[in-house]
PDB file of C-alpha atoms in Angstrom:
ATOM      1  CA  UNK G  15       0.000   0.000   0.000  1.00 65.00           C
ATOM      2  CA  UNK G  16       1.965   3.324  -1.077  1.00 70.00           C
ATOM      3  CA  UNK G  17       0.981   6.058   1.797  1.00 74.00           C
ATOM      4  CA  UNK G  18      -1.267   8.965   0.728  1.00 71.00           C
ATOM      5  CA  UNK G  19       1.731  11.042   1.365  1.00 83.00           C
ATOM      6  CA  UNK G  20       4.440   9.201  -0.025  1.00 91.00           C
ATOM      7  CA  UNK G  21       6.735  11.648  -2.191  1.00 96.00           C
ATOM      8  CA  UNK G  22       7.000  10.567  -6.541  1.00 97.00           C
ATOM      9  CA  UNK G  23       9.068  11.043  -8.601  1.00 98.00           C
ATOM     10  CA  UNK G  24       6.409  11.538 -11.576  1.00 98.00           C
ATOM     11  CA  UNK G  25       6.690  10.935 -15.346  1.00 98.00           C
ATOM     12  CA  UNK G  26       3.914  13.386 -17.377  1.00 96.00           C
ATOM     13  CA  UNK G  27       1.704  12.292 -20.416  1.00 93.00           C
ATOM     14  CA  UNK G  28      -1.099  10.471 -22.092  1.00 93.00           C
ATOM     15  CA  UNK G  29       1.505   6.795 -22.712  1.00 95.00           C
ATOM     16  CA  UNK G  30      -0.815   5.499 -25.780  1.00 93.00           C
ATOM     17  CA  UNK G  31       1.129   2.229 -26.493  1.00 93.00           C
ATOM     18  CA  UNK G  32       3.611   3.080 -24.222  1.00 95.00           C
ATOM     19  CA  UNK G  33       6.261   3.058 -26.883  1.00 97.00           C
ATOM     20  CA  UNK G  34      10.447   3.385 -26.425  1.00 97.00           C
ATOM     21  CA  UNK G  35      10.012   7.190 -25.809  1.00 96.00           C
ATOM     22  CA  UNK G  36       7.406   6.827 -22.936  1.00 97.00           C
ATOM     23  CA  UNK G  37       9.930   3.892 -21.557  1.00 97.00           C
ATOM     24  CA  UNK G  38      12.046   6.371 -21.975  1.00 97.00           C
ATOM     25  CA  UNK G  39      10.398   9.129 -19.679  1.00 97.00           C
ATOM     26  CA  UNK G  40       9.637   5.662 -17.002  1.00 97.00           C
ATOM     27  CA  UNK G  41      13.147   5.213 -16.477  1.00 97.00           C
ATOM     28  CA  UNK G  42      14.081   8.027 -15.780  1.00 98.00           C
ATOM     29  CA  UNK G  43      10.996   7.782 -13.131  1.00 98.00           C
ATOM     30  CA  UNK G  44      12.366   5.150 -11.970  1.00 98.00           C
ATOM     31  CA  UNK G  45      15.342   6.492 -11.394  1.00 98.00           C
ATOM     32  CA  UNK G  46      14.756   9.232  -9.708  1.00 98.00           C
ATOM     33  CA  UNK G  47      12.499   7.713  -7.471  1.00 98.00           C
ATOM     34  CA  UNK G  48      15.471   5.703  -6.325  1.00 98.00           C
ATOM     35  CA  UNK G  49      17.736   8.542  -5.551  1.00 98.00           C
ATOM     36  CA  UNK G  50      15.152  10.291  -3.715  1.00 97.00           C
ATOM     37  CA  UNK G  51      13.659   7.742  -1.705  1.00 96.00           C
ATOM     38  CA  UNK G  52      10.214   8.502  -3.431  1.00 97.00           C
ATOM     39  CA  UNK G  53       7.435   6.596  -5.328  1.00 97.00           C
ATOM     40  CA  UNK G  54       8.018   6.244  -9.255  1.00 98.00           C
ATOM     41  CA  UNK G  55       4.789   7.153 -10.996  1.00 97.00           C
ATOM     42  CA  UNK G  56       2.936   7.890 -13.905  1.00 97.00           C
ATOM     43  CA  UNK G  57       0.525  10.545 -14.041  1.00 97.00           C
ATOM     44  CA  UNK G  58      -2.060  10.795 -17.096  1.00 96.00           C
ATOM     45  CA  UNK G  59      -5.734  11.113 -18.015  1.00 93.00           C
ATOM     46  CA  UNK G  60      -8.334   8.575 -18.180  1.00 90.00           C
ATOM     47  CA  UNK G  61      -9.258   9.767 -21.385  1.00 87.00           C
ATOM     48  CA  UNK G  62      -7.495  11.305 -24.509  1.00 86.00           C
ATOM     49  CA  UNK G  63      -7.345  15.206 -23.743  1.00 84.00           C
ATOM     50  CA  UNK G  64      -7.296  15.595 -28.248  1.00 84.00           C
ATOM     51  CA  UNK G  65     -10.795  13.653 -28.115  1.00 84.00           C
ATOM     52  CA  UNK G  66     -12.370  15.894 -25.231  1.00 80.00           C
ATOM     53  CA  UNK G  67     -10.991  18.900 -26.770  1.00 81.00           C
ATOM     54  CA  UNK G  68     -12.126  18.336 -30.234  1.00 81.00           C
ATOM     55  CA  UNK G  69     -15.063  15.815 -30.213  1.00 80.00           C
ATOM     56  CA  UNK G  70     -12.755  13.815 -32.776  1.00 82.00           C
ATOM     57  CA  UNK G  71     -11.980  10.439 -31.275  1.00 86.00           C
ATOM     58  CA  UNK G  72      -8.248   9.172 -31.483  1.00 88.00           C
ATOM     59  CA  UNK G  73      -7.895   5.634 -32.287  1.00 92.00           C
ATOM     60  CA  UNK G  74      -5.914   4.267 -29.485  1.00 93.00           C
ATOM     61  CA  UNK G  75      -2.397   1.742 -29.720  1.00 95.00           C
ATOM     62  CA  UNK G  76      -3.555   0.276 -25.851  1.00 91.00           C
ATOM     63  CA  UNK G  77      -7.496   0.337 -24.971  1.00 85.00           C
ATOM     64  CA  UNK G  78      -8.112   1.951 -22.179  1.00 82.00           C
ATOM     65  CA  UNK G  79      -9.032  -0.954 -19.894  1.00 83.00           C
ATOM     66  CA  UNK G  80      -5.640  -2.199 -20.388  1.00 87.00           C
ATOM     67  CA  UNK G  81      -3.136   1.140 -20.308  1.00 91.00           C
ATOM     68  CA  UNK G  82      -2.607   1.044 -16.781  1.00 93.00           C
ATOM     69  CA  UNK G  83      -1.385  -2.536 -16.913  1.00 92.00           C
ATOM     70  CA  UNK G  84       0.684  -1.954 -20.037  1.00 93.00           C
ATOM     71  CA  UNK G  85       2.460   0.629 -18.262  1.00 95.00           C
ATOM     72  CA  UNK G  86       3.173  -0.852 -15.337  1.00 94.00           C
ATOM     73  CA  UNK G  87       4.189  -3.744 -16.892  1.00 92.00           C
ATOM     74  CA  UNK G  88       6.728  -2.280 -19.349  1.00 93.00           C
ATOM     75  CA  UNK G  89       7.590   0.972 -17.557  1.00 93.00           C
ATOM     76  CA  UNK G  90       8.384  -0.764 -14.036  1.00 95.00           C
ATOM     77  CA  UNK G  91       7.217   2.192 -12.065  1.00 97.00           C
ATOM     78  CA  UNK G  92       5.064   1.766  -9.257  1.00 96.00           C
ATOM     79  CA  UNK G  93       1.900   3.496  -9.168  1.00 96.00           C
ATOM     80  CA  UNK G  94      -0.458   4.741 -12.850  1.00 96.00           C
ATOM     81  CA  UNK G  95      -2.533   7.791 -11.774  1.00 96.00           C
ATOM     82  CA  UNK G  96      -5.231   8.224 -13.507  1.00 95.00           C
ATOM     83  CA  UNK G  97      -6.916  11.751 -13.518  1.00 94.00           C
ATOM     84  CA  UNK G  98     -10.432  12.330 -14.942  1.00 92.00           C
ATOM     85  CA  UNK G  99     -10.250  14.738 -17.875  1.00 89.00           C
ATOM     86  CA  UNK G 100     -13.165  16.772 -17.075  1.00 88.00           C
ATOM     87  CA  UNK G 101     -13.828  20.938 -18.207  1.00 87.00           C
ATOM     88  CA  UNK G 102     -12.065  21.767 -14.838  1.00 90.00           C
ATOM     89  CA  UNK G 103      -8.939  20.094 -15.543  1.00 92.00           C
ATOM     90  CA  UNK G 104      -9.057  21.040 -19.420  1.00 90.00           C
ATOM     91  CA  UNK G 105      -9.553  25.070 -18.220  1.00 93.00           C
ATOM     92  CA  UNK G 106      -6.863  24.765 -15.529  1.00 95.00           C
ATOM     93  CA  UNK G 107      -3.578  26.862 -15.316  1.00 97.00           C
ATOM     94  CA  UNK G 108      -0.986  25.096 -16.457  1.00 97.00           C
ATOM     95  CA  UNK G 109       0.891  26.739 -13.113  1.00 97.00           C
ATOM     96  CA  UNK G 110      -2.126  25.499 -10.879  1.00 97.00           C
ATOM     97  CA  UNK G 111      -1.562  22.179 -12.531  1.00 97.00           C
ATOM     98  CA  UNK G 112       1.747  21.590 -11.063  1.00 97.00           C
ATOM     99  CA  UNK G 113       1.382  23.522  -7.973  1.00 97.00           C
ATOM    100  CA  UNK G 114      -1.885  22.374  -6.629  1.00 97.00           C
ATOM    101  CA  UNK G 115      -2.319  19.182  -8.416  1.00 96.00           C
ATOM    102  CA  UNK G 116       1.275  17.453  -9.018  1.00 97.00           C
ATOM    103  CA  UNK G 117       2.645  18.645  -6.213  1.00 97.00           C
ATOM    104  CA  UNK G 118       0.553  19.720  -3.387  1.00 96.00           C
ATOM    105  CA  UNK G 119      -1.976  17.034  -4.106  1.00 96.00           C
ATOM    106  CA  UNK G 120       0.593  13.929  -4.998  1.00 96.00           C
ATOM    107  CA  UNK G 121       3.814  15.533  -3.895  1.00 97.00           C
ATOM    108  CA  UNK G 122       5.815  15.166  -6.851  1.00 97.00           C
ATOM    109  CA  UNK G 123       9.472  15.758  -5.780  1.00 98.00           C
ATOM    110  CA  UNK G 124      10.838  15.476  -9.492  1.00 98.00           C
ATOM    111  CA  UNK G 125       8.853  15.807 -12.730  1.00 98.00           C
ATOM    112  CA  UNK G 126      10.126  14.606 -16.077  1.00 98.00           C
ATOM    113  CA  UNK G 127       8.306  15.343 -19.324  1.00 97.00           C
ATOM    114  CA  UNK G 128       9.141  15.005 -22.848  1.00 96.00           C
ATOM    115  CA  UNK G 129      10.238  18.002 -25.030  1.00 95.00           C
ATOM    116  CA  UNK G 130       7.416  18.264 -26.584  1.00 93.00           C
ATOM    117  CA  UNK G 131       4.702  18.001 -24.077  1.00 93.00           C
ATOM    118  CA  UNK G 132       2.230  21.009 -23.547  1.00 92.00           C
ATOM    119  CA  UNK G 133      -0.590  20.635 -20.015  1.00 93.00           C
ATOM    120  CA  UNK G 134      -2.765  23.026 -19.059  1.00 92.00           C
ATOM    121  CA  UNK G 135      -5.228  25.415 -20.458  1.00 91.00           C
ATOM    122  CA  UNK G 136      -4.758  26.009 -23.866  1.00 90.00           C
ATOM    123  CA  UNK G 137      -1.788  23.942 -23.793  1.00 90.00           C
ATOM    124  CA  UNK G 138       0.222  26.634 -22.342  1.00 94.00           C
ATOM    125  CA  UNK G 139       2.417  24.363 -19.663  1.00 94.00           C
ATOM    126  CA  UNK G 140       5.456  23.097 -21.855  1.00 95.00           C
ATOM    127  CA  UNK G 141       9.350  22.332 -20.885  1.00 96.00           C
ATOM    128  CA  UNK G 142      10.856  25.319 -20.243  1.00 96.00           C
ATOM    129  CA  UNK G 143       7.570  26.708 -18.038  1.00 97.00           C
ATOM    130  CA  UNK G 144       7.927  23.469 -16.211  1.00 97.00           C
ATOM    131  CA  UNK G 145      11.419  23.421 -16.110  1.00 97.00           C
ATOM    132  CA  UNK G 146      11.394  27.263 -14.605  1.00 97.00           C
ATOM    133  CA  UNK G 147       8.364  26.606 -12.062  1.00 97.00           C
ATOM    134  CA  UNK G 148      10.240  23.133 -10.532  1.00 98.00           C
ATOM    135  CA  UNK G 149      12.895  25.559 -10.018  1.00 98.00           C
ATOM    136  CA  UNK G 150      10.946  28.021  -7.900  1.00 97.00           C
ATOM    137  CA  UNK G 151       9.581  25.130  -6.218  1.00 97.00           C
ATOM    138  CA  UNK G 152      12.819  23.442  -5.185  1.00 97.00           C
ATOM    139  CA  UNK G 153      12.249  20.266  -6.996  1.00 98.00           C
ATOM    140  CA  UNK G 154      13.934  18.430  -9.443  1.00 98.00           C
ATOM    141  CA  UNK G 155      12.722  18.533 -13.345  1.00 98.00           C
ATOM    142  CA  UNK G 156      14.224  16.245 -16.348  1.00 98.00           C
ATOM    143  CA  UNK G 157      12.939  17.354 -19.906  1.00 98.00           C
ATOM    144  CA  UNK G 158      13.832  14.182 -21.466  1.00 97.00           C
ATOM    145  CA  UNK G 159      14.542  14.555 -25.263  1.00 96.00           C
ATOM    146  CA  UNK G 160      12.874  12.880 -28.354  1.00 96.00           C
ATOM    147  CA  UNK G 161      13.912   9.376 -29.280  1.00 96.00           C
ATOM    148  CA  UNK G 162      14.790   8.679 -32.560  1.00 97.00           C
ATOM    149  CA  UNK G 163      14.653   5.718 -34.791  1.00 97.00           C
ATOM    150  CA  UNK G 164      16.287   5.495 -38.427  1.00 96.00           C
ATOM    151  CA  UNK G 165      16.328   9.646 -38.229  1.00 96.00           C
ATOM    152  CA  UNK G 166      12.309   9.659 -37.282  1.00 97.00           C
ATOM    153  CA  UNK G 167      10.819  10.543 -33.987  1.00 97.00           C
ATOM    154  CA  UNK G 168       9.462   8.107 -31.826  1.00 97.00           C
ATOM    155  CA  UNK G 169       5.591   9.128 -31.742  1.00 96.00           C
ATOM    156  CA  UNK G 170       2.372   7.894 -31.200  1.00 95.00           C
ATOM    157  CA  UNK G 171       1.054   9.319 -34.046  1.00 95.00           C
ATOM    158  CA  UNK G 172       3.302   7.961 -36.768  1.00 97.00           C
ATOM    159  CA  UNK G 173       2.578   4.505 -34.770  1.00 98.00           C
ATOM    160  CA  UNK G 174      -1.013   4.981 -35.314  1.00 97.00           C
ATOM    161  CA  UNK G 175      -0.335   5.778 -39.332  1.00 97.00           C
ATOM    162  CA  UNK G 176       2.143   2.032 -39.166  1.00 98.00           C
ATOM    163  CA  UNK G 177      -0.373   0.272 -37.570  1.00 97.00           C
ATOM    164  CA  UNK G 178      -3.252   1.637 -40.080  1.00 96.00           C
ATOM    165  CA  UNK G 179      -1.400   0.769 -43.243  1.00 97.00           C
ATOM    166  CA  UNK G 180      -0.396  -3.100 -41.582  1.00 97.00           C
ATOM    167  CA  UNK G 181       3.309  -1.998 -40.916  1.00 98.00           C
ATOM    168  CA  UNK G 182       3.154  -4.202 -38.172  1.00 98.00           C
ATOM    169  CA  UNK G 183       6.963  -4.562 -38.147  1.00 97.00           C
ATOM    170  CA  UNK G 184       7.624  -0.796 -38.274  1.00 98.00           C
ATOM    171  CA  UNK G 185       5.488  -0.436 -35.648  1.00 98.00           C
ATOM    172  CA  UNK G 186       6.878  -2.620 -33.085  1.00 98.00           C
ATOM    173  CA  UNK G 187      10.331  -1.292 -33.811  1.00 98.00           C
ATOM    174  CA  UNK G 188       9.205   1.701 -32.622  1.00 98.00           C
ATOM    175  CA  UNK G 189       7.135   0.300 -29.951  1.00 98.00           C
ATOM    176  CA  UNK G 190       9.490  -1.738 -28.533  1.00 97.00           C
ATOM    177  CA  UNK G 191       7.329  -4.443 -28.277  1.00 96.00           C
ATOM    178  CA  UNK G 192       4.433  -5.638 -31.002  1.00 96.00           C
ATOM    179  CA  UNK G 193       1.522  -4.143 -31.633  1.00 96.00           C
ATOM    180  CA  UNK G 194      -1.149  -6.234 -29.655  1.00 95.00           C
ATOM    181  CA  UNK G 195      -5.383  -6.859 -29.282  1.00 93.00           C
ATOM    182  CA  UNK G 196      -6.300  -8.045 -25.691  1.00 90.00           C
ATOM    183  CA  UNK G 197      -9.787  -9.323 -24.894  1.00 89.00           C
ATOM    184  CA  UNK G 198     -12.033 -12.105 -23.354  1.00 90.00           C
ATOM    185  CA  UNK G 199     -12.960 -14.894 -25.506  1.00 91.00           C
ATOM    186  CA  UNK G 200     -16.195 -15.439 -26.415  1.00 86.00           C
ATOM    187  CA  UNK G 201     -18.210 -18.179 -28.547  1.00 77.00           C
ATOM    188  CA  UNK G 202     -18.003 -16.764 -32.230  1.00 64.00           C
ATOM    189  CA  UNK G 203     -19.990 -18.399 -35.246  1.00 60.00           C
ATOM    190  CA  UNK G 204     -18.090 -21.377 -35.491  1.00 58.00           C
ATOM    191  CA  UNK G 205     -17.481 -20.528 -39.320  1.00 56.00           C
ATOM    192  CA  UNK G 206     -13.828 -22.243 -38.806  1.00 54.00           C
ATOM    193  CA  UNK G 207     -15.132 -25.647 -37.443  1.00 56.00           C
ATOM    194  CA  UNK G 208     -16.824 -26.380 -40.388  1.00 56.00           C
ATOM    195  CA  UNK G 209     -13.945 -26.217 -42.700  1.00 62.00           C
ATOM    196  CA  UNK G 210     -11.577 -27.996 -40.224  1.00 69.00           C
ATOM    197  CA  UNK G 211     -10.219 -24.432 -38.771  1.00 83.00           C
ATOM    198  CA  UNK G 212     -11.010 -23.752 -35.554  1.00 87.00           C
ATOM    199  CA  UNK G 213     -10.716 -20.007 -33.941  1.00 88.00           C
ATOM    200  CA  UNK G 214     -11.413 -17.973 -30.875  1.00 91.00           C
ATOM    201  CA  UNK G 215     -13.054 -15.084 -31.146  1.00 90.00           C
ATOM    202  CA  UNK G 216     -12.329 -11.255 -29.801  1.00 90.00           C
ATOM    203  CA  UNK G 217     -14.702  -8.407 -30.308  1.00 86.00           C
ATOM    204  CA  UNK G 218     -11.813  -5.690 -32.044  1.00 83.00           C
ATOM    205  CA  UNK G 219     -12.124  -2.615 -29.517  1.00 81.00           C
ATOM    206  CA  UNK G 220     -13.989   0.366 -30.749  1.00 83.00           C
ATOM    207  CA  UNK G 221     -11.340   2.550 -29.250  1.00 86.00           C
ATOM    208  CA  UNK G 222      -8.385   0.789 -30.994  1.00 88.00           C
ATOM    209  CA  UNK G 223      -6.336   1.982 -33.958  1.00 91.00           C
ATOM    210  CA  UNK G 224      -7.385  -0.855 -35.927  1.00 88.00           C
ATOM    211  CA  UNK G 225      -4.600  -2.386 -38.620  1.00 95.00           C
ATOM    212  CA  UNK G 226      -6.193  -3.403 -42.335  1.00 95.00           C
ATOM    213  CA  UNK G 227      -8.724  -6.104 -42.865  1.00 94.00           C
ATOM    214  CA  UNK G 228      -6.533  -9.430 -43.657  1.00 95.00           C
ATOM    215  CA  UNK G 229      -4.438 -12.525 -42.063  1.00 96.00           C
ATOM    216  CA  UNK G 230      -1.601 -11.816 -40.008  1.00 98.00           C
ATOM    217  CA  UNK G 231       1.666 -13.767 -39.060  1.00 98.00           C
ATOM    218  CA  UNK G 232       0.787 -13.240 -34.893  1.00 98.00           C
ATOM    219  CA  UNK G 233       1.543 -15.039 -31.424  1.00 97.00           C
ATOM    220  CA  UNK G 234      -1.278 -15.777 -29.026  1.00 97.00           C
ATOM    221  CA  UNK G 235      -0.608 -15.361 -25.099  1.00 95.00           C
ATOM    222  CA  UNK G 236      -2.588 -17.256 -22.533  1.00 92.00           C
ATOM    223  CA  UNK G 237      -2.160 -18.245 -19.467  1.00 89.00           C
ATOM    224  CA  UNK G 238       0.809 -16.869 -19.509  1.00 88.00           C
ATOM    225  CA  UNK G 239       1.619 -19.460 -22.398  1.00 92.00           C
ATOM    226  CA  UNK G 240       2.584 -17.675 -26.002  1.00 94.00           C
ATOM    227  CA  UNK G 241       1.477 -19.720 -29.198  1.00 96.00           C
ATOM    228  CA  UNK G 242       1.764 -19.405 -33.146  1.00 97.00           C
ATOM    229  CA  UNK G 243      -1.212 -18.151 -34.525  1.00 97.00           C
ATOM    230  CA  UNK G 244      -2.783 -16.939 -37.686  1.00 97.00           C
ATOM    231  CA  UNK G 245      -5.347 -14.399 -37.102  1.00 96.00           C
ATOM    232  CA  UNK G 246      -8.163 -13.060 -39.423  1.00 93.00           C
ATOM    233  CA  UNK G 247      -9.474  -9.411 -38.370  1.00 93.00           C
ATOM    234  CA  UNK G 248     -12.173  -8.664 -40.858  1.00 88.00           C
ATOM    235  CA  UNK G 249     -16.019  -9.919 -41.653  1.00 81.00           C
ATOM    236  CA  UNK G 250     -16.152 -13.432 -43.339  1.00 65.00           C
ATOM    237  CA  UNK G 251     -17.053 -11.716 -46.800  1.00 54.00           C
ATOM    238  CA  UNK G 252     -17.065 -15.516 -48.189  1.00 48.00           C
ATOM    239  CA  UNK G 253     -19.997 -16.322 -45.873  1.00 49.00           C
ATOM    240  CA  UNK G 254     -21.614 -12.483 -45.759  1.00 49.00           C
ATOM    241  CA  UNK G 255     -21.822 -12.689 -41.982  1.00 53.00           C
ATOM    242  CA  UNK G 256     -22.128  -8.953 -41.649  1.00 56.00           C
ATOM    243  CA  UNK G 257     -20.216  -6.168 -40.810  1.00 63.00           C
ATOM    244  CA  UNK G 258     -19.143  -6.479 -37.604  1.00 74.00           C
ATOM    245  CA  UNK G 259     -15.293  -6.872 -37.343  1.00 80.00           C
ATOM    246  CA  UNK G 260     -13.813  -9.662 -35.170  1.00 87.00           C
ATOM    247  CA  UNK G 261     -10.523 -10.694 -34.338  1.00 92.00           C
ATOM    248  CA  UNK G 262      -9.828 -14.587 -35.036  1.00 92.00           C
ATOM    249  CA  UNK G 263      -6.460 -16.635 -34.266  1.00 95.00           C
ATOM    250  CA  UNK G 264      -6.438 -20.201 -35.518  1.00 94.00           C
ATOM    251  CA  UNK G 265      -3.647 -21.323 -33.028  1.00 95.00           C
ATOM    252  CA  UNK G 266      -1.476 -24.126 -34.419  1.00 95.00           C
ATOM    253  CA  UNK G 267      -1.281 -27.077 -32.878  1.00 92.00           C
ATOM    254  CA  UNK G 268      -3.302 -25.986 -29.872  1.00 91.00           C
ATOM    255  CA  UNK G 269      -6.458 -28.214 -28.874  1.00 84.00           C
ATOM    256  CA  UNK G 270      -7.377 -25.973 -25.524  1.00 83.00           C
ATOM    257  CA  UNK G 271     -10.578 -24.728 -24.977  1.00 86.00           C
ATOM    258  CA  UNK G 272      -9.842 -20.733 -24.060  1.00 91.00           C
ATOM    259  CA  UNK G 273     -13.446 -19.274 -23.633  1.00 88.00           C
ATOM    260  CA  UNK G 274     -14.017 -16.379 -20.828  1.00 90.00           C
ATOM    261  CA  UNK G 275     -10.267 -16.218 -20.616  1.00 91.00           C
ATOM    262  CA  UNK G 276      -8.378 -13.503 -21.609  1.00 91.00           C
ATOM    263  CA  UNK G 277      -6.128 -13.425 -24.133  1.00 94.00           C
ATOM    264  CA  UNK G 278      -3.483 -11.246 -25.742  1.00 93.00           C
ATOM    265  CA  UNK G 279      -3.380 -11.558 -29.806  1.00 96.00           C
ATOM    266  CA  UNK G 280       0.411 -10.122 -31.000  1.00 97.00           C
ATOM    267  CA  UNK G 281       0.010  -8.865 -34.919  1.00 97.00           C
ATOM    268  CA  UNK G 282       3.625  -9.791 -36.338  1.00 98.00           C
ATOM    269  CA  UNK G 283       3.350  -9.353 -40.135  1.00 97.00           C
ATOM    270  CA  UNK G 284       0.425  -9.096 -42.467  1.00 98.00           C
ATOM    271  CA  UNK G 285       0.299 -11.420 -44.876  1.00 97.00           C
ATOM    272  CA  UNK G 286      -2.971 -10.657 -46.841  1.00 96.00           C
ATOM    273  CA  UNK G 287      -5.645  -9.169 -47.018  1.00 94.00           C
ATOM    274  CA  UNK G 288      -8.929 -10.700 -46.240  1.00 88.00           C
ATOM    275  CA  UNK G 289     -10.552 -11.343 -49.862  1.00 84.00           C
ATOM    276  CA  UNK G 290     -13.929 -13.395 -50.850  1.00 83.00           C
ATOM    277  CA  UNK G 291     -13.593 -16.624 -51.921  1.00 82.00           C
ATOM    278  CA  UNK G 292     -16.014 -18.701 -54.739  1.00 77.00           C
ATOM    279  CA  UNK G 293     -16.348 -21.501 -52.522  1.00 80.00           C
ATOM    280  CA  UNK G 294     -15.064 -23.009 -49.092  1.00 82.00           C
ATOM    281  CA  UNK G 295     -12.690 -25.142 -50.829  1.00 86.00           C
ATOM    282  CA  UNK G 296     -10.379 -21.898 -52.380  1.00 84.00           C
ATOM    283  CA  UNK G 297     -11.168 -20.516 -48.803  1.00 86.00           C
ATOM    284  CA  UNK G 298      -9.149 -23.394 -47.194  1.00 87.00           C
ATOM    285  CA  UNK G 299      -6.566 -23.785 -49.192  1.00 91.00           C
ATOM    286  CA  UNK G 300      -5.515 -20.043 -48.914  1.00 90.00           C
ATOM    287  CA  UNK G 301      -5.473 -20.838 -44.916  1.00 92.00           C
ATOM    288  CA  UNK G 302      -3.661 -23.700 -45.617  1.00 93.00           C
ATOM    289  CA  UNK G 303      -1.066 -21.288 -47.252  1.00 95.00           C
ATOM    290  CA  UNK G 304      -1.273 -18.924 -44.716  1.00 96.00           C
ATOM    291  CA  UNK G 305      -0.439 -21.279 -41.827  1.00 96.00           C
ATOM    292  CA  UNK G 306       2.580 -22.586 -43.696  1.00 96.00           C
ATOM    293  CA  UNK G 307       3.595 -19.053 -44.664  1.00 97.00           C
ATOM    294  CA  UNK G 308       3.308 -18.852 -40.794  1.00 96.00           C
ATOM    295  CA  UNK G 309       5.261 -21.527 -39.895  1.00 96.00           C
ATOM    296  CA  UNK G 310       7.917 -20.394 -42.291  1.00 96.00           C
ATOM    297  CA  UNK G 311       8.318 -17.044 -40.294  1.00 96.00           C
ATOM    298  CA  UNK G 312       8.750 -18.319 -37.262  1.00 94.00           C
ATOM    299  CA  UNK G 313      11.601 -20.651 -38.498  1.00 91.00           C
ATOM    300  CA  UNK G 314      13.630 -18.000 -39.928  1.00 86.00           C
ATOM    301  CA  UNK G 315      12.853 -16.166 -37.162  1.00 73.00           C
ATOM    302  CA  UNK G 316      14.460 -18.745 -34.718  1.00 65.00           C
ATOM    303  CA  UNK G 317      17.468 -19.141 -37.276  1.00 59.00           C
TER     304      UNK G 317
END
């Protein structure tokens, strides 16, 4: 239990996929935390300020139910706070934000932000404010600087563009980690048992940045367990099922029964898109292809 007023050492910003420039900011959390005897945190916003500011939703890398999770998990740092992004927050100070809020409210002893982070009303709080204001304050301040990959920054934006076009390598490179789908199995319509395929469904998040209709290379973890998978995200157009997108692994030579648990579904490399077929029979042997395609990437892989 971390006392009410335990003293952090805080890292700022929204962490959508939580990519090598927010691991970036976490260390340095971390860090800090150490030297000062404090609590290494994470303070963001339960919702995306962009999408309460403009009305326009932006597709997420991480649903929501699962950011706080992902960034514990691959930022190490002990505590996610979550603020509500309500029309008080969005119209307050940046100044009031640090004073009252990160510091007289959590007691941040050190803040560290990214260079290009802006907080407060009208986006007015950025680096150097911050870095000025710690100062009066007597606590510490790290502005940490972009990371770069192959000349490019390390955003979540251009992430979101990788993930839309079915750059799934791209975007893990600059994730650090693949892109990823994480829900509860549920009982689908059983369109793979009757041509000798079996899947488990997901629902694909409405939140999610959602990567192209097709078949992906991808690795299924469960119970803590990771196995081979190809996964169809798309509509059955050969059986006219509907709109309604779904996420489906077939997971090779895997004879478990997974419903109500939850899963994670890792999309590798995209390997087609999802296409009608004339009949079942073309429809098989194109998953037939894809699984050996499949296979064939995970042995060079392990070369």
């Amino acid at each position: 239990m971390i006392e009410k007023d335990a003293k952090r050492a805080i890292a700022l910003g929204y962490f959508d996929g939580v990519h090598r420039g927010h691991q970036a900011l976490m260390e340095l959390a971390v860090k800090r935390a150490k030297e000062n005897g404090a609590i290494s945190s994470v303070f963001t916003f339960d919702a995306h300020p962009d999408t309460v500011i403009t009305g326009e939703r932006v597709p997420l890398i991480v649903s929501e139910s699962r950011r706080g999770e992902e960034i514990r998990e691959r930022g190490g740092v002990d505590e996610v706070i979550f603020a509500h992004f309500n029309d008080e927050m969005r119209n307050m100070e940046w100044q009031k934000f640090v004073d009252d809020v990160l510091v007289g409210q959590f007691h941040a002893c050190w803040i560290i932000t990214g260079e290009n982070n802006h907080f407060g009303y009208r986006g007015q709080g950025n680096p150097e404010r911050l870095k000025a204001e710690c100062e009066r304050l007597g606590i510490g301040c790290d502005i940490v600087k972009n990371v770069s990959i192959d000349g490019v920054v390390v955003s979540s934006t251009y992430i979101r563009q990788q993930i839309a076009m079915g750059n799934m390598e791209q975007a893990a490179k600059f994730l650090g980690h693949p892109y990823a789908l994480t829900g509860v199995v549920q009982h689908g319509r059983q369109v793979g048992r009757t041509i000798g395929y079996r899947t488990v469904n997901l629902e694909l998040p409405p939140e999610m940045q959602a990567p192209p209709f097709g078949v992906y290379v991808s690795r299924v973890v469960a119970d803590k367990e990771a196995h081979i998978a190809v996964t169809n995200i798309g509509v059955h157009p050969t059986f006219g099922l509907g709109d309604k997108a779904c996420v489906e692994p077939h997971i090779l030579d895997f004879d478990g029964d997974l419903y109500g648990k939850l899963i994670e579904v890792e999309l590798l490399h995209f390997l087609r898109p999802e296409q009608q077929f004339p009949d079942t029979e073309q429809l098989k042997r194109a998953i037939a292809q894809d699984i050996a395609q499949t296979r064939a990437y995970f042995a060079q892989e392990h070369k």
